[in-house]
C-alpha cells in the first residue's frame, strides 16, 4: 500500500494534511499521465495468491508469523488474520507461455510454504473460504499483530461506530453481529495484475468490468462460511459487509461501501478512478510521506504518490487501478474477484480466461457498452457470485438497443473463443491458450466448479454425520485431491 504504517491513531490535523496531499497527488498524476511515453511498454502480468494454514484436523492454525520467519522466500508475506498468508508472484511478459511460467511459480512457492508450514504443524489450503471456520477462530485475537493491520482495523471500527452486521442468504441463512474486521480474513483470493498503457486504460478497464461476471460464474470456490451453505462465491457478500465502515447515522446514508464494483463506465482513464476514490471515500490511514509530488513532477521526476497509493489500497474495488512508480512507471489493472484454489492448474486457467476475455472484449468494448447500462454489469457480478453457473446474466449485443438474457453456462461457452483471441493476439502461445481454456470448457460442460464440488461432497457426507464433521471430512478430501494437482472438474464426488 506504499507507506509503512507505524501508528494506530490519527489526529484531525493529520487527516487534513493528508487530504491536501491527496489533492496534490491527483494533479501530479494527471501531469504524469500526459507525459509522452509514460507507461508505454510490453504487456506484463503478475499474480498474488492468498491461502489458509490449517492443522491436522483441518481447523485454522494461527501461526503465519512463525511460518514466515522460517522461510527466506521473499515472495511470501503475511495477511490480515494469523492463519492466512500471501504469495506475491514475480511478473512476466504476457507474450509466449506466461501461464506455464506462472504455474511453475505457484508450484514452487506452494512447495516452499508447505515445507516451512509443516515445521509448525500446519498444512496449506488454497480455498476461497475455509469451510471448517468457526466463530471462535475469528475475533480480535485472530488479527495478525502488526501495526498496519491494527491501524486498519481501528480506523474501520472507529468510523463504523458500532458492530458489523452480516446477513447472507443462500441454501442457509447467516445473520451475524461482529465487533471487528477479522471476518474479512476468512476470504482468500487469487489476484491477477495486467499492465495497461494509459491511452488504452479506459477501454481495457471497462472490458475487465464486463468480463468479471461471466468469468466469476465459472470459478466459484467459496460456498460455505461458518457452517452455512451460502453463495457460490460467498467472499463477495462477506467482504463488503465485513469491512463496511459506514455507520447507521443519517449523515452516513449517502456514503458508498469501500468494497465496490464501481460506479459507472470509465470515460477518461485511470485518473478518473483515482479521483473517484479520493472524492467518495474518507481517508482511513492518513500517513504522510516526505515527498512533494508536484515538486518532483516539476523537476522532471516520477513521483511515488505514496499517499494516493495508500488511500487507493483502502478502497477495495473488485477491479482496481494501480499506479506503479518503479522503474519508468506504469499503470496496471488489479483483478480481485477470483477465489483461491482449488489447484494451480485451475487458478492458472481462471486467470487465462479472465485476462484473455478482458483483452478480447477490449477490442470492441465501445460498441458493446451502449447496450448494457453499468448497473446491469454490477448485477451480473452479484448474480455470478450468488448463483455461479446457475446464474442468468445480461449480455450486450452490438447494434442492439438492449442486452440479451443468457444462462451463465451458455454465455461462458460463447465467450471462450473471445478469450482465446484476446490471448493469442497478445502473443500468448496458441497451444497454451487452447489447453487452459479447454479446462474452463470442460468445467462448464460438467458444471463442476470448486463450489459445486464442495456442495456435492458435503451433501453426501452430511447424510451420515453432523455438518461440522462433514465439513472437516470434505476439506480433508479437498486437500488430498488438490495435492494431486488435477483440475477440479476431474475430481470424484464419491470416494
PDB file of C-alpha atoms in Angstrom, residues 47-261:
ATOM      1  CA  UNK A  47      -0.446 -12.548  -9.568  1.00  0.00           C
ATOM      2  CA  UNK A  48      -0.946 -12.729  -5.797  1.00  0.00           C
ATOM      3  CA  UNK A  49      -2.353 -15.773  -4.026  1.00  0.00           C
ATOM      4  CA  UNK A  50      -3.792 -15.906  -0.511  1.00  0.00           C
ATOM      5  CA  UNK A  51      -4.037 -19.206   1.374  1.00  0.00           C
ATOM      6  CA  UNK A  52      -5.033 -20.546   4.778  1.00  0.00           C
ATOM      7  CA  UNK A  53      -2.952 -22.512   7.267  1.00  0.00           C
ATOM      8  CA  UNK A  54      -4.722 -25.464   8.900  1.00  0.00           C
ATOM      9  CA  UNK A  55      -3.844 -28.107  11.453  1.00  0.00           C
ATOM     10  CA  UNK A  56      -4.110 -31.860  11.114  1.00  0.00           C
ATOM     11  CA  UNK A  57      -7.859 -31.749  11.738  1.00  0.00           C
ATOM     12  CA  UNK A  58      -8.427 -29.046   9.121  1.00  0.00           C
ATOM     13  CA  UNK A  59      -9.017 -26.224  11.590  1.00  0.00           C
ATOM     14  CA  UNK A  60      -7.304 -22.864  11.060  1.00  0.00           C
ATOM     15  CA  UNK A  61      -3.871 -22.651  12.671  1.00  0.00           C
ATOM     16  CA  UNK A  62      -2.747 -19.100  13.627  1.00  0.00           C
ATOM     17  CA  UNK A  63       0.999 -19.434  13.015  1.00  0.00           C
ATOM     18  CA  UNK A  64       1.670 -17.229   9.983  1.00  0.00           C
ATOM     19  CA  UNK A  65       4.439 -15.204  11.671  1.00  0.00           C
ATOM     20  CA  UNK A  66       6.277 -18.320  12.818  1.00  0.00           C
ATOM     21  CA  UNK A  67       5.992 -19.829   9.337  1.00  0.00           C
ATOM     22  CA  UNK A  68       7.231 -16.677   7.605  1.00  0.00           C
ATOM     23  CA  UNK A  69      10.209 -16.456   9.949  1.00  0.00           C
ATOM     24  CA  UNK A  70      11.397 -19.872   8.783  1.00  0.00           C
ATOM     25  CA  UNK A  71      11.444 -19.066   5.066  1.00  0.00           C
ATOM     26  CA  UNK A  72      13.827 -16.906   3.045  1.00  0.00           C
ATOM     27  CA  UNK A  73      11.481 -16.807   0.042  1.00  0.00           C
ATOM     28  CA  UNK A  74      10.722 -13.108  -0.478  1.00  0.00           C
ATOM     29  CA  UNK A  75       7.532 -13.981  -2.339  1.00  0.00           C
ATOM     30  CA  UNK A  76       5.877 -14.962   0.952  1.00  0.00           C
ATOM     31  CA  UNK A  77       4.243 -12.400   3.236  1.00  0.00           C
ATOM     32  CA  UNK A  78       1.623 -12.126   5.977  1.00  0.00           C
ATOM     33  CA  UNK A  79      -2.075 -11.433   5.652  1.00  0.00           C
ATOM     34  CA  UNK A  80      -4.804  -9.916   7.841  1.00  0.00           C
ATOM     35  CA  UNK A  81      -5.533 -12.952  10.008  1.00  0.00           C
ATOM     36  CA  UNK A  82      -2.934 -15.102  11.724  1.00  0.00           C
ATOM     37  CA  UNK A  83      -3.980 -18.233   9.824  1.00  0.00           C
ATOM     38  CA  UNK A  84      -3.556 -16.579   6.402  1.00  0.00           C
ATOM     39  CA  UNK A  85      -0.549 -15.981   4.172  1.00  0.00           C
ATOM     40  CA  UNK A  86       0.021 -14.407   0.792  1.00  0.00           C
ATOM     41  CA  UNK A  87       2.450 -15.107  -2.007  1.00  0.00           C
ATOM     42  CA  UNK A  88       3.409 -12.404  -4.487  1.00  0.00           C
ATOM     43  CA  UNK A  89       4.486 -13.988  -7.737  1.00  0.00           C
ATOM     44  CA  UNK A  90       7.020 -12.275  -9.948  1.00  0.00           C
ATOM     45  CA  UNK A  91       5.591 -10.621 -13.072  1.00  0.00           C
ATOM     46  CA  UNK A  92       6.362 -11.832 -16.577  1.00  0.00           C
ATOM     47  CA  UNK A  93       5.722 -10.869 -20.173  1.00  0.00           C
ATOM     48  CA  UNK A  94       2.269 -11.851 -21.365  1.00  0.00           C
ATOM     49  CA  UNK A  95       3.605 -12.950 -24.749  1.00  0.00           C
ATOM     50  CA  UNK A  96       4.916 -16.501 -25.079  1.00  0.00           C
ATOM     51  CA  UNK A  97       3.974 -19.125 -22.471  1.00  0.00           C
ATOM     52  CA  UNK A  98       3.383 -16.946 -19.403  1.00  0.00           C
ATOM     53  CA  UNK A  99       0.843 -19.234 -17.758  1.00  0.00           C
ATOM     54  CA  UNK A 100       3.227 -22.182 -17.880  1.00  0.00           C
ATOM     55  CA  UNK A 101       5.713 -19.989 -16.043  1.00  0.00           C
ATOM     56  CA  UNK A 102       3.049 -18.842 -13.606  1.00  0.00           C
ATOM     57  CA  UNK A 103       2.046 -22.396 -12.761  1.00  0.00           C
ATOM     58  CA  UNK A 104       5.685 -23.304 -12.211  1.00  0.00           C
ATOM     59  CA  UNK A 105       5.995 -20.371  -9.812  1.00  0.00           C
ATOM     60  CA  UNK A 106       2.836 -21.393  -7.986  1.00  0.00           C
ATOM     61  CA  UNK A 107       4.091 -24.954  -7.638  1.00  0.00           C
ATOM     62  CA  UNK A 108       7.464 -23.709  -6.398  1.00  0.00           C
ATOM     63  CA  UNK A 109       6.274 -21.215  -3.809  1.00  0.00           C
ATOM     64  CA  UNK A 110       3.499 -23.507  -2.574  1.00  0.00           C
ATOM     65  CA  UNK A 111       6.074 -26.271  -2.086  1.00  0.00           C
ATOM     66  CA  UNK A 112       8.256 -23.882  -0.069  1.00  0.00           C
ATOM     67  CA  UNK A 113       5.304 -22.732   2.021  1.00  0.00           C
ATOM     68  CA  UNK A 114       4.209 -26.301   2.677  1.00  0.00           C
ATOM     69  CA  UNK A 115       7.754 -27.189   3.738  1.00  0.00           C
ATOM     70  CA  UNK A 116       8.075 -24.435   6.331  1.00  0.00           C
ATOM     71  CA  UNK A 117       4.434 -24.729   7.422  1.00  0.00           C
ATOM     72  CA  UNK A 118       4.985 -28.402   8.254  1.00  0.00           C
ATOM     73  CA  UNK A 119       7.611 -27.409  10.813  1.00  0.00           C
ATOM     74  CA  UNK A 120       4.805 -25.637  12.700  1.00  0.00           C
ATOM     75  CA  UNK A 121       2.349 -28.493  12.268  1.00  0.00           C
ATOM     76  CA  UNK A 122       0.462 -26.650   9.555  1.00  0.00           C
ATOM     77  CA  UNK A 123      -0.861 -27.558   6.140  1.00  0.00           C
ATOM     78  CA  UNK A 124      -1.734 -25.167   3.312  1.00  0.00           C
ATOM     79  CA  UNK A 125      -5.289 -24.812   1.991  1.00  0.00           C
ATOM     80  CA  UNK A 126      -5.937 -22.828  -1.186  1.00  0.00           C
ATOM     81  CA  UNK A 127      -9.691 -22.321  -0.965  1.00  0.00           C
ATOM     82  CA  UNK A 128     -11.838 -19.191  -1.213  1.00  0.00           C
ATOM     83  CA  UNK A 129     -13.253 -19.592   2.308  1.00  0.00           C
ATOM     84  CA  UNK A 130     -12.023 -22.273   4.668  1.00  0.00           C
ATOM     85  CA  UNK A 131     -15.141 -24.423   5.204  1.00  0.00           C
ATOM     86  CA  UNK A 132     -14.118 -25.522   8.698  1.00  0.00           C
ATOM     87  CA  UNK A 133     -14.028 -21.994  10.149  1.00  0.00           C
ATOM     88  CA  UNK A 134     -15.954 -21.411  13.358  1.00  0.00           C
ATOM     89  CA  UNK A 135     -16.748 -18.174  15.122  1.00  0.00           C
ATOM     90  CA  UNK A 136     -14.142 -18.961  17.770  1.00  0.00           C
ATOM     91  CA  UNK A 137     -11.431 -18.949  15.107  1.00  0.00           C
ATOM     92  CA  UNK A 138     -12.108 -15.292  14.394  1.00  0.00           C
ATOM     93  CA  UNK A 139     -12.319 -12.222  16.619  1.00  0.00           C
ATOM     94  CA  UNK A 140      -9.629  -9.770  17.731  1.00  0.00           C
ATOM     95  CA  UNK A 141      -7.144 -12.495  18.701  1.00  0.00           C
ATOM     96  CA  UNK A 142      -7.129 -13.723  15.097  1.00  0.00           C
ATOM     97  CA  UNK A 143      -5.701 -10.451  13.768  1.00  0.00           C
ATOM     98  CA  UNK A 144      -2.059 -10.616  12.713  1.00  0.00           C
ATOM     99  CA  UNK A 145      -0.268  -8.455  15.325  1.00  0.00           C
ATOM    100  CA  UNK A 146       1.262  -5.854  13.037  1.00  0.00           C
ATOM    101  CA  UNK A 147       0.742  -2.112  13.196  1.00  0.00           C
ATOM    102  CA  UNK A 148      -0.704  -1.884   9.670  1.00  0.00           C
ATOM    103  CA  UNK A 149      -3.458  -4.388  10.444  1.00  0.00           C
ATOM    104  CA  UNK A 150      -4.224  -2.929  13.859  1.00  0.00           C
ATOM    105  CA  UNK A 151      -4.376   0.570  12.369  1.00  0.00           C
ATOM    106  CA  UNK A 152      -6.689  -0.521   9.580  1.00  0.00           C
ATOM    107  CA  UNK A 153      -8.946  -2.435  11.967  1.00  0.00           C
ATOM    108  CA  UNK A 154      -9.069   0.518  14.378  1.00  0.00           C
ATOM    109  CA  UNK A 155      -9.847   3.028  11.628  1.00  0.00           C
ATOM    110  CA  UNK A 156     -12.670   0.997  10.110  1.00  0.00           C
ATOM    111  CA  UNK A 157     -14.173   0.205  13.509  1.00  0.00           C
ATOM    112  CA  UNK A 158     -13.951   3.843  14.605  1.00  0.00           C
ATOM    113  CA  UNK A 159     -15.747   5.082  11.505  1.00  0.00           C
ATOM    114  CA  UNK A 160     -18.323   2.331  11.816  1.00  0.00           C
ATOM    115  CA  UNK A 161     -19.152   3.402  15.384  1.00  0.00           C
ATOM    116  CA  UNK A 162     -20.939   0.132  16.033  1.00  0.00           C
ATOM    117  CA  UNK A 163     -20.716  -3.609  15.306  1.00  0.00           C
ATOM    118  CA  UNK A 164     -20.725  -5.024  11.793  1.00  0.00           C
ATOM    119  CA  UNK A 165     -23.935  -6.628  10.601  1.00  0.00           C
ATOM    120  CA  UNK A 166     -23.543  -9.575   8.217  1.00  0.00           C
ATOM    121  CA  UNK A 167     -26.606 -11.032   6.525  1.00  0.00           C
ATOM    122  CA  UNK A 168     -26.169 -13.539   3.665  1.00  0.00           C
ATOM    123  CA  UNK A 169     -28.895 -15.835   2.346  1.00  0.00           C
ATOM    124  CA  UNK A 170     -28.271 -18.938   0.258  1.00  0.00           C
ATOM    125  CA  UNK A 171     -29.389 -22.509   0.883  1.00  0.00           C
ATOM    126  CA  UNK A 172     -28.957 -21.496   4.531  1.00  0.00           C
ATOM    127  CA  UNK A 173     -29.090 -18.046   6.086  1.00  0.00           C
ATOM    128  CA  UNK A 174     -26.375 -16.300   8.070  1.00  0.00           C
ATOM    129  CA  UNK A 175     -27.169 -13.368  10.347  1.00  0.00           C
ATOM    130  CA  UNK A 176     -24.251 -12.244  12.424  1.00  0.00           C
ATOM    131  CA  UNK A 177     -23.270  -9.268  14.564  1.00  0.00           C
ATOM    132  CA  UNK A 178     -19.496  -8.856  14.794  1.00  0.00           C
ATOM    133  CA  UNK A 179     -17.195  -6.432  16.560  1.00  0.00           C
ATOM    134  CA  UNK A 180     -14.074  -6.334  14.348  1.00  0.00           C
ATOM    135  CA  UNK A 181     -12.783  -6.765  10.789  1.00  0.00           C
ATOM    136  CA  UNK A 182     -11.441 -10.303  11.177  1.00  0.00           C
ATOM    137  CA  UNK A 183     -14.420 -11.742   9.297  1.00  0.00           C
ATOM    138  CA  UNK A 184     -12.749 -10.320   6.194  1.00  0.00           C
ATOM    139  CA  UNK A 185      -9.759 -12.555   6.872  1.00  0.00           C
ATOM    140  CA  UNK A 186     -11.956 -15.553   6.161  1.00  0.00           C
ATOM    141  CA  UNK A 187     -11.626 -14.640   2.460  1.00  0.00           C
ATOM    142  CA  UNK A 188      -8.674 -15.751   0.366  1.00  0.00           C
ATOM    143  CA  UNK A 189      -8.333 -14.771  -3.261  1.00  0.00           C
ATOM    144  CA  UNK A 190      -6.224 -15.036  -6.389  1.00  0.00           C
ATOM    145  CA  UNK A 191      -5.483 -11.579  -7.766  1.00  0.00           C
ATOM    146  CA  UNK A 192      -4.118 -11.004 -11.249  1.00  0.00           C
ATOM    147  CA  UNK A 193      -2.349  -7.883 -12.493  1.00  0.00           C
ATOM    148  CA  UNK A 194      -2.253  -6.707 -16.111  1.00  0.00           C
ATOM    149  CA  UNK A 195      -0.104  -3.815 -17.305  1.00  0.00           C
ATOM    150  CA  UNK A 196      -2.091  -1.429 -19.493  1.00  0.00           C
ATOM    151  CA  UNK A 197      -0.912   1.597 -21.490  1.00  0.00           C
ATOM    152  CA  UNK A 198      -2.514   4.849 -20.269  1.00  0.00           C
ATOM    153  CA  UNK A 199      -4.229   5.564 -23.586  1.00  0.00           C
ATOM    154  CA  UNK A 200      -5.861   2.113 -23.514  1.00  0.00           C
ATOM    155  CA  UNK A 201      -6.792   2.135 -19.839  1.00  0.00           C
ATOM    156  CA  UNK A 202     -10.460   3.157 -20.014  1.00  0.00           C
ATOM    157  CA  UNK A 203     -11.212   0.690 -22.778  1.00  0.00           C
ATOM    158  CA  UNK A 204      -9.428  -2.241 -21.116  1.00  0.00           C
ATOM    159  CA  UNK A 205     -10.787  -1.424 -17.649  1.00  0.00           C
ATOM    160  CA  UNK A 206     -14.370  -1.355 -18.940  1.00  0.00           C
ATOM    161  CA  UNK A 207     -13.742  -4.677 -20.660  1.00  0.00           C
ATOM    162  CA  UNK A 208     -12.476  -6.083 -17.347  1.00  0.00           C
ATOM    163  CA  UNK A 209     -15.670  -4.948 -15.636  1.00  0.00           C
ATOM    164  CA  UNK A 210     -17.715  -6.575 -18.376  1.00  0.00           C
ATOM    165  CA  UNK A 211     -15.717  -9.821 -18.243  1.00  0.00           C
ATOM    166  CA  UNK A 212     -15.685 -10.290 -14.469  1.00  0.00           C
ATOM    167  CA  UNK A 213     -19.279 -11.531 -14.103  1.00  0.00           C
ATOM    168  CA  UNK A 214     -19.213 -14.440 -16.575  1.00  0.00           C
ATOM    169  CA  UNK A 215     -15.680 -15.442 -15.561  1.00  0.00           C
ATOM    170  CA  UNK A 216     -16.582 -15.500 -11.860  1.00  0.00           C
ATOM    171  CA  UNK A 217     -19.605 -17.677 -12.640  1.00  0.00           C
ATOM    172  CA  UNK A 218     -17.211 -20.357 -13.878  1.00  0.00           C
ATOM    173  CA  UNK A 219     -14.740 -20.065 -10.988  1.00  0.00           C
ATOM    174  CA  UNK A 220     -16.734 -20.214  -7.726  1.00  0.00           C
ATOM    175  CA  UNK A 221     -14.944 -21.847  -4.782  1.00  0.00           C
ATOM    176  CA  UNK A 222     -16.425 -20.302  -1.606  1.00  0.00           C
ATOM    177  CA  UNK A 223     -19.836 -21.880  -0.872  1.00  0.00           C
ATOM    178  CA  UNK A 224     -19.601 -22.310   2.919  1.00  0.00           C
ATOM    179  CA  UNK A 225     -18.969 -19.889   5.771  1.00  0.00           C
ATOM    180  CA  UNK A 226     -19.357 -20.656   9.485  1.00  0.00           C
ATOM    181  CA  UNK A 227     -21.125 -23.911   8.686  1.00  0.00           C
ATOM    182  CA  UNK A 228     -23.715 -22.271   6.408  1.00  0.00           C
ATOM    183  CA  UNK A 229     -24.196 -23.045   2.699  1.00  0.00           C
ATOM    184  CA  UNK A 230     -24.431 -19.582   1.188  1.00  0.00           C
ATOM    185  CA  UNK A 231     -23.315 -18.180  -2.197  1.00  0.00           C
ATOM    186  CA  UNK A 232     -21.113 -19.894  -4.772  1.00  0.00           C
ATOM    187  CA  UNK A 233     -18.688 -17.020  -4.070  1.00  0.00           C
ATOM    188  CA  UNK A 234     -19.683 -16.031  -0.535  1.00  0.00           C
ATOM    189  CA  UNK A 235     -16.497 -13.914  -0.435  1.00  0.00           C
ATOM    190  CA  UNK A 236     -18.224 -11.213  -2.462  1.00  0.00           C
ATOM    191  CA  UNK A 237     -21.011 -10.644   0.046  1.00  0.00           C
ATOM    192  CA  UNK A 238     -18.821 -11.231   3.099  1.00  0.00           C
ATOM    193  CA  UNK A 239     -16.032  -8.866   2.066  1.00  0.00           C
ATOM    194  CA  UNK A 240     -18.383  -5.929   1.561  1.00  0.00           C
ATOM    195  CA  UNK A 241     -20.236  -6.402   4.830  1.00  0.00           C
ATOM    196  CA  UNK A 242     -17.217  -7.298   6.965  1.00  0.00           C
ATOM    197  CA  UNK A 243     -15.362  -4.072   6.072  1.00  0.00           C
ATOM    198  CA  UNK A 244     -18.297  -1.669   5.788  1.00  0.00           C
ATOM    199  CA  UNK A 245     -17.122   1.455   7.604  1.00  0.00           C
ATOM    200  CA  UNK A 246     -20.423   3.315   7.167  1.00  0.00           C
ATOM    201  CA  UNK A 247     -22.293   3.992  10.378  1.00  0.00           C
ATOM    202  CA  UNK A 248     -26.063   3.799  10.746  1.00  0.00           C
ATOM    203  CA  UNK A 249     -26.415   7.575  11.081  1.00  0.00           C
ATOM    204  CA  UNK A 250     -28.347   9.704   8.633  1.00  0.00           C
ATOM    205  CA  UNK A 251     -25.131  11.525   7.718  1.00  0.00           C
ATOM    206  CA  UNK A 252     -23.573   8.260   6.509  1.00  0.00           C
ATOM    207  CA  UNK A 253     -26.520   7.230   4.356  1.00  0.00           C
ATOM    208  CA  UNK A 254     -25.064   8.848   1.238  1.00  0.00           C
ATOM    209  CA  UNK A 255     -21.665   7.128   1.536  1.00  0.00           C
ATOM    210  CA  UNK A 256     -20.594   4.164  -0.572  1.00  0.00           C
ATOM    211  CA  UNK A 257     -19.262   0.809   0.681  1.00  0.00           C
ATOM    212  CA  UNK A 258     -15.477   0.568   0.470  1.00  0.00           C
ATOM    213  CA  UNK A 259     -15.742  -2.815  -1.258  1.00  0.00           C
ATOM    214  CA  UNK A 260     -17.225  -1.894  -4.598  1.00  0.00           C
ATOM    215  CA  UNK A 261     -17.738  -2.960  -8.180  1.00  0.00           C
TER     216      UNK A 261
END
